[in-house]
mmCIF file of C-alpha atoms in Angstrom:
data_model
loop_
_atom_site.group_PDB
_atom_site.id
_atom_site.type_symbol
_atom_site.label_atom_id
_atom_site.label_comp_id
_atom_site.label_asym_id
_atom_site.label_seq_id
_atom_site.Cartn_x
_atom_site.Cartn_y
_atom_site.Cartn_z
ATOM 1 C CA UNK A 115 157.894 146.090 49.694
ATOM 2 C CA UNK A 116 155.072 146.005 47.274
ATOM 3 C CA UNK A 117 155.294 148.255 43.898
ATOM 4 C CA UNK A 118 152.603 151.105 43.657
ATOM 5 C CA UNK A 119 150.436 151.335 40.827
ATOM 6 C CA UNK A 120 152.487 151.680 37.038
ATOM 7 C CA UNK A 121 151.369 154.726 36.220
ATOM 8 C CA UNK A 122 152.399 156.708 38.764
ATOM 9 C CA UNK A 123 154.666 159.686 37.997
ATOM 10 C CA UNK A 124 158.701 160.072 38.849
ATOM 11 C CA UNK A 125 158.307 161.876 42.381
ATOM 12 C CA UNK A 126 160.428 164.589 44.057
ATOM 13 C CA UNK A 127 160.522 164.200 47.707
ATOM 14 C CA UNK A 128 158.090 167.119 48.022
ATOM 15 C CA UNK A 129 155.145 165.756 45.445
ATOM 16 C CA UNK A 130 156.011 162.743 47.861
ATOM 17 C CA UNK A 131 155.019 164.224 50.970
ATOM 18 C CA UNK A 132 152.367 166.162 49.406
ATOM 19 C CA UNK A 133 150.699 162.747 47.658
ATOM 20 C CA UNK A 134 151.268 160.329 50.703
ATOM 21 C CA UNK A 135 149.027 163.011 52.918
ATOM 22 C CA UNK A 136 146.148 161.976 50.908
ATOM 23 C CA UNK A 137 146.781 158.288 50.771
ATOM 24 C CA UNK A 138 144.754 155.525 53.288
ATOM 25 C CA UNK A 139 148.218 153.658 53.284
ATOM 26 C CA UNK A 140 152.220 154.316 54.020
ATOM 27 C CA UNK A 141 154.604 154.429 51.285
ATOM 28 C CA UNK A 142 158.173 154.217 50.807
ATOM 29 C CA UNK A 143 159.818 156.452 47.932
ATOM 30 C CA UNK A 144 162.377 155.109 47.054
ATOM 31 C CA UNK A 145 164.860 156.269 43.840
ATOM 32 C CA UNK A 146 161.647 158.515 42.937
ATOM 33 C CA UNK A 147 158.951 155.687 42.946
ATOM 34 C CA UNK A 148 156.396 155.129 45.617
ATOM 35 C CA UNK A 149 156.154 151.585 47.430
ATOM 36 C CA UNK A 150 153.348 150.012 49.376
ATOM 37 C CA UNK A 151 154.911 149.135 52.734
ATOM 38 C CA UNK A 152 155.333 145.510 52.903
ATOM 39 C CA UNK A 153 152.025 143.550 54.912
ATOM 40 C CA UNK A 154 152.006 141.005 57.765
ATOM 41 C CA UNK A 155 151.687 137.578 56.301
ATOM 42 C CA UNK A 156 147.899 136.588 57.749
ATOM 43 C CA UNK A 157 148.834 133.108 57.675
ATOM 44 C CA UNK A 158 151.763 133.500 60.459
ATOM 45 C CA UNK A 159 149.552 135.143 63.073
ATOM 46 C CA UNK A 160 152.089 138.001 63.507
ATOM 47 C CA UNK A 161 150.106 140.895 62.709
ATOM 48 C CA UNK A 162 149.309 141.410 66.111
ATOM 49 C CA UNK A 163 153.020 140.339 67.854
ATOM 50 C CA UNK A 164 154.354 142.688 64.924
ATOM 51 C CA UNK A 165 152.458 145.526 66.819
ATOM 52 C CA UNK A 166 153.125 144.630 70.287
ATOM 53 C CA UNK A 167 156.402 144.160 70.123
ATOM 54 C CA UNK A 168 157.207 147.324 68.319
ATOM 55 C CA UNK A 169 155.166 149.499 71.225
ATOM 56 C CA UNK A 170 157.212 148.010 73.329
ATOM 57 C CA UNK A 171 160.371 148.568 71.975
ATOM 58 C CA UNK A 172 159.542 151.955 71.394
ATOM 59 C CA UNK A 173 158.356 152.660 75.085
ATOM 60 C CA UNK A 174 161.247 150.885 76.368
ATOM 61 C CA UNK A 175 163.647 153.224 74.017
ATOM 62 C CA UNK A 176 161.701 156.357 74.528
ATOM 63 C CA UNK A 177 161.375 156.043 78.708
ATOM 64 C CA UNK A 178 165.556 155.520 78.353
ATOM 65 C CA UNK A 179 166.594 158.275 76.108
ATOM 66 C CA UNK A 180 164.056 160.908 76.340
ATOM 67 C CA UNK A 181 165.776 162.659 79.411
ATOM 68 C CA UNK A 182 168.707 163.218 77.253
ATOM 69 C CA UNK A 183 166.881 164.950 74.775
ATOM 70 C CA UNK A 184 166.569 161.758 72.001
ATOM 71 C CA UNK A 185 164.114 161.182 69.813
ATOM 72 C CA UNK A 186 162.316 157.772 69.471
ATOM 73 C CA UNK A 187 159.813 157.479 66.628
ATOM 74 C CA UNK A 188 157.688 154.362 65.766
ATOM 75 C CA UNK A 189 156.931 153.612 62.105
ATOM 76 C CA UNK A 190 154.878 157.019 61.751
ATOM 77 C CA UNK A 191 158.195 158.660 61.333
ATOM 78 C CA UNK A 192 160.362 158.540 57.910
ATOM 79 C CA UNK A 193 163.792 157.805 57.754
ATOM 80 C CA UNK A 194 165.321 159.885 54.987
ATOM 81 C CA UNK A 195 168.260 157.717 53.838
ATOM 82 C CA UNK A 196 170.909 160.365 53.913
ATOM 83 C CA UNK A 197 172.636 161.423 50.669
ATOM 84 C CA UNK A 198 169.342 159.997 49.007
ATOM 85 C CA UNK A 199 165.818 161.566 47.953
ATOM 86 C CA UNK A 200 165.048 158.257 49.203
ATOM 87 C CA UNK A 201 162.362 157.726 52.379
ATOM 88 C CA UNK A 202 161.551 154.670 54.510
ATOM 89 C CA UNK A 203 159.680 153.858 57.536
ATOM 90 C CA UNK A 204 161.040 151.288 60.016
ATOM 91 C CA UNK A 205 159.167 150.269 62.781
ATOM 92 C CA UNK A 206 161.284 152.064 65.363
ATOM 93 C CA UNK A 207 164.004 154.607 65.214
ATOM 94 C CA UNK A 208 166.075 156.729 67.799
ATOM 95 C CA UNK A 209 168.188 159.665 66.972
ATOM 96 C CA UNK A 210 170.064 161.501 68.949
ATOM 97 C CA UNK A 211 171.679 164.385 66.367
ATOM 98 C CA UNK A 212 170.733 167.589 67.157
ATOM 99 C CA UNK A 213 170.214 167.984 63.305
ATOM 100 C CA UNK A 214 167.004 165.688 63.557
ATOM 101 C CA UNK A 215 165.935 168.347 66.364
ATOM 102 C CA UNK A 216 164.696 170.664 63.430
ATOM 103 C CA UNK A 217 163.148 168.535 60.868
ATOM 104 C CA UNK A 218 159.128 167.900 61.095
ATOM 105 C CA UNK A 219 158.640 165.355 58.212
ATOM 106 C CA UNK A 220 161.361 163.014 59.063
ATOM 107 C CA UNK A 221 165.093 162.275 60.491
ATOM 108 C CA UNK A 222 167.967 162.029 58.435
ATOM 109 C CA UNK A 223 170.243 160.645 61.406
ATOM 110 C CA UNK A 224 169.534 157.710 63.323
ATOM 111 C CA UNK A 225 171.939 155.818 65.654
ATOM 112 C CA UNK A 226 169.170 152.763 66.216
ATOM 113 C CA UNK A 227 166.859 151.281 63.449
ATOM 114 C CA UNK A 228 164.665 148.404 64.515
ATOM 115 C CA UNK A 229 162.887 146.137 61.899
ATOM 116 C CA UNK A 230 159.816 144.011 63.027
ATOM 117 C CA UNK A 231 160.463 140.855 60.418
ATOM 118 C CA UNK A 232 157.612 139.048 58.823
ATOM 119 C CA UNK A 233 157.125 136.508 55.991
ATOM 120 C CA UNK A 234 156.504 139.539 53.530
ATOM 121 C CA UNK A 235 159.695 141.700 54.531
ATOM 122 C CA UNK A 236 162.325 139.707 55.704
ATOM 123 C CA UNK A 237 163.961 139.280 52.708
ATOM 124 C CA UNK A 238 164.048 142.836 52.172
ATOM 125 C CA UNK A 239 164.855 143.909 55.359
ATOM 126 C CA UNK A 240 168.214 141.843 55.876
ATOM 127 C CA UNK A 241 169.383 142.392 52.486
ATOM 128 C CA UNK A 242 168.367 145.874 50.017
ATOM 129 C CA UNK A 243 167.254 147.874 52.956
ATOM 130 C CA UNK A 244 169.972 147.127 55.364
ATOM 131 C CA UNK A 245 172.563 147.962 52.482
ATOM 132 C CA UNK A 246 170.625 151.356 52.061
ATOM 133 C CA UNK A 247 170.605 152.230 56.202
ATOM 134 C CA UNK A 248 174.128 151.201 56.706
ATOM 135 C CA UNK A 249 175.462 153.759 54.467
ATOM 136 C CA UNK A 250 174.470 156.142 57.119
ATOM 137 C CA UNK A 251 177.599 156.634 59.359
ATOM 138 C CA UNK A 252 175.596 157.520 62.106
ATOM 139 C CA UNK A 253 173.838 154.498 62.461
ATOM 140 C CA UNK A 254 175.165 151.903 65.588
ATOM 141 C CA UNK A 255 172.915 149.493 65.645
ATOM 142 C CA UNK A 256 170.454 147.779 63.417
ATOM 143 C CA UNK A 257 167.704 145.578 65.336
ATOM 144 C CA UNK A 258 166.056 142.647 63.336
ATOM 145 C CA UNK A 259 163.048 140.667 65.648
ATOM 146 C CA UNK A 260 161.100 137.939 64.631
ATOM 147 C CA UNK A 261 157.681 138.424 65.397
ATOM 148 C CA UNK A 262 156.928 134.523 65.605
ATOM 149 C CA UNK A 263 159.870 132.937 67.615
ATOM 150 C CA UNK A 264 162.159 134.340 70.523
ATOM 151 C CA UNK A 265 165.267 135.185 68.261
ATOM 152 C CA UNK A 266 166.578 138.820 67.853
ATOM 153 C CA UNK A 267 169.668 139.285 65.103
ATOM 154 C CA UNK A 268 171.810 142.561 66.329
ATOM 155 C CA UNK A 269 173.681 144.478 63.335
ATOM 156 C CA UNK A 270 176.209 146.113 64.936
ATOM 157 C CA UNK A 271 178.549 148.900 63.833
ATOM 158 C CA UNK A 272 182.228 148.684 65.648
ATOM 159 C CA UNK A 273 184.659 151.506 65.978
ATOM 160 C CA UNK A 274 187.090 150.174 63.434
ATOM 161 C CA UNK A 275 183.340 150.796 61.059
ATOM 162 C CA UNK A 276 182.530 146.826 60.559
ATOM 163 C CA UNK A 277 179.364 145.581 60.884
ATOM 164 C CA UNK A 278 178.884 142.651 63.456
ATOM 165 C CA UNK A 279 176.401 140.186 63.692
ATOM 166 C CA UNK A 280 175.059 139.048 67.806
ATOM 167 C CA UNK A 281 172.109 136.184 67.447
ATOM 168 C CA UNK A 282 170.216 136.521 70.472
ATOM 169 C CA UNK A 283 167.696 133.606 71.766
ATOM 170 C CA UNK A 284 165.559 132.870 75.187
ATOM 171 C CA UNK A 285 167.677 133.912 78.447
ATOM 172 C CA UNK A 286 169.639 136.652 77.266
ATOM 173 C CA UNK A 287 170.079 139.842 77.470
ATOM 174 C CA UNK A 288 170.090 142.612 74.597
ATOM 175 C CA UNK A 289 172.877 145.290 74.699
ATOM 176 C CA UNK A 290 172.901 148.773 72.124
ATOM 177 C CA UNK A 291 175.558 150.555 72.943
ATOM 178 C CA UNK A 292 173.899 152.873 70.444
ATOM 179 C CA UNK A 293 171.533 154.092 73.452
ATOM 180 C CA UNK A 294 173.603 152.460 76.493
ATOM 181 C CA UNK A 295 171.126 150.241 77.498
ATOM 182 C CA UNK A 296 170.626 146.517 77.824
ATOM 183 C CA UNK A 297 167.324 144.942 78.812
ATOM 184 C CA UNK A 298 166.219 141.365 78.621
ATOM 185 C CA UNK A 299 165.080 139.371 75.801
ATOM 186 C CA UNK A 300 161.790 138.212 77.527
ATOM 187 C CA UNK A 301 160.604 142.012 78.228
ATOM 188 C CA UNK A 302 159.835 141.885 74.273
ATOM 189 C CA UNK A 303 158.136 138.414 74.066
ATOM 190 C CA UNK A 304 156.106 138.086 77.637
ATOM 191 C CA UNK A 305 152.714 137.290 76.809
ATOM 192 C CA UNK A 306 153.109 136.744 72.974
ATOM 193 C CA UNK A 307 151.409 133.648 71.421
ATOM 194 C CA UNK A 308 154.489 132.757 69.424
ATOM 195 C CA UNK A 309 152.752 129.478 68.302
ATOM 196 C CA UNK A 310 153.573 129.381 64.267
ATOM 197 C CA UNK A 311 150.403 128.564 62.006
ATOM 198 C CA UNK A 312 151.070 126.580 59.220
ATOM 199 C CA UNK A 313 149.339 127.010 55.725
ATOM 200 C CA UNK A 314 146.089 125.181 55.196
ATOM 201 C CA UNK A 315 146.596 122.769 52.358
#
């Protein structure tokens, strides 16, 4: 996550919207400032896993729960952290509150959050914005892929309310009981170039 510019003004959620429409970029807003969404490190290569494996997550969650009246959004669609003027956009989302059924700008109650990781986010994404999400009690499950290896890290939320960790590598299988399904590791990585590229000296 990448600071905007200084000078930018204290936003309400509205000015948000309003200013974002006119942007080339996404932001976050987060506490009343707007942040640049965190890039793909070039160096890694991942840009393009990054994307491919996030369409396919979200086609593999969408074809599951859309006959049950779900909603799967990819990282078009905020997240506003509840209890919070505070926005986000993860790479893939699912809801299935009938609250998020009237809202046109963004959900407020996910039960699945997937995070893509790069070099840039990581960091961010396991710690700051993991604490924010997790506050939501409606969130299950909280999906962290690397984008350069075959290695998936499940967050997930147990009915005593404690948050478990499942490491998932080649050979297995995934399993969100947020969305009752399970699916194979390799459906995500087929086909990637997971080679890592090193930094030129």
């Amino acid at each position: 996550m990448i600071a905007a510019k200084e000078n930018l003004p204290i936003f309400t959620p509205e000015e948000y919207f309003a200013w974002e429409e006119k942007q080339l970029e996404k932001h976050e807003l987060i506490d009343g400032r707007v942040y640049l969404l965190g890039q793909v490190d070039a160096m890694t290569g991942g840009s393009v896993n990054h994307s491919r494996i996030a369409v396919r997550l979200t086609t593999i969650f969408d074809r599951h729960v859309d006959p049950s009246g779900c909603i799967t959004g990819n990282s078009d669609l905020r997240i506003n952290l509840l209890g919070t003027n505070d926005y986000t956009y993860p790479d893939v989302s699912v809801t299935c509150d009938d609250r998020d059924q009237t809202t046109t700008q963004y959900i407020r109650y996910p039960c699945l959050i997937v995070e893509v990781l790069s070099p840039s986010t990581e960091a961010y994404d396991r710690g700051g914005k993991f604490r924010r999400y997790r506050q939501n009690p409606a969130l299950i499950d909280y999906l962290l892929v690397s984008s350069t290896s075959v290695a998936i890290d499940l967050y997930h939320k147990n009915d005593g309310g404690d948050w478990l960790i499942l490491n998932y590598k080649a050979g297995d299988m995934i399993a969100l009981k947020s969305i009752n399904l399970s699916f194979p590791i390799e459906q995500i990585y087929r086909g990637l170039n997971l080679t890592e590229m090193l930094p030129v000296d």
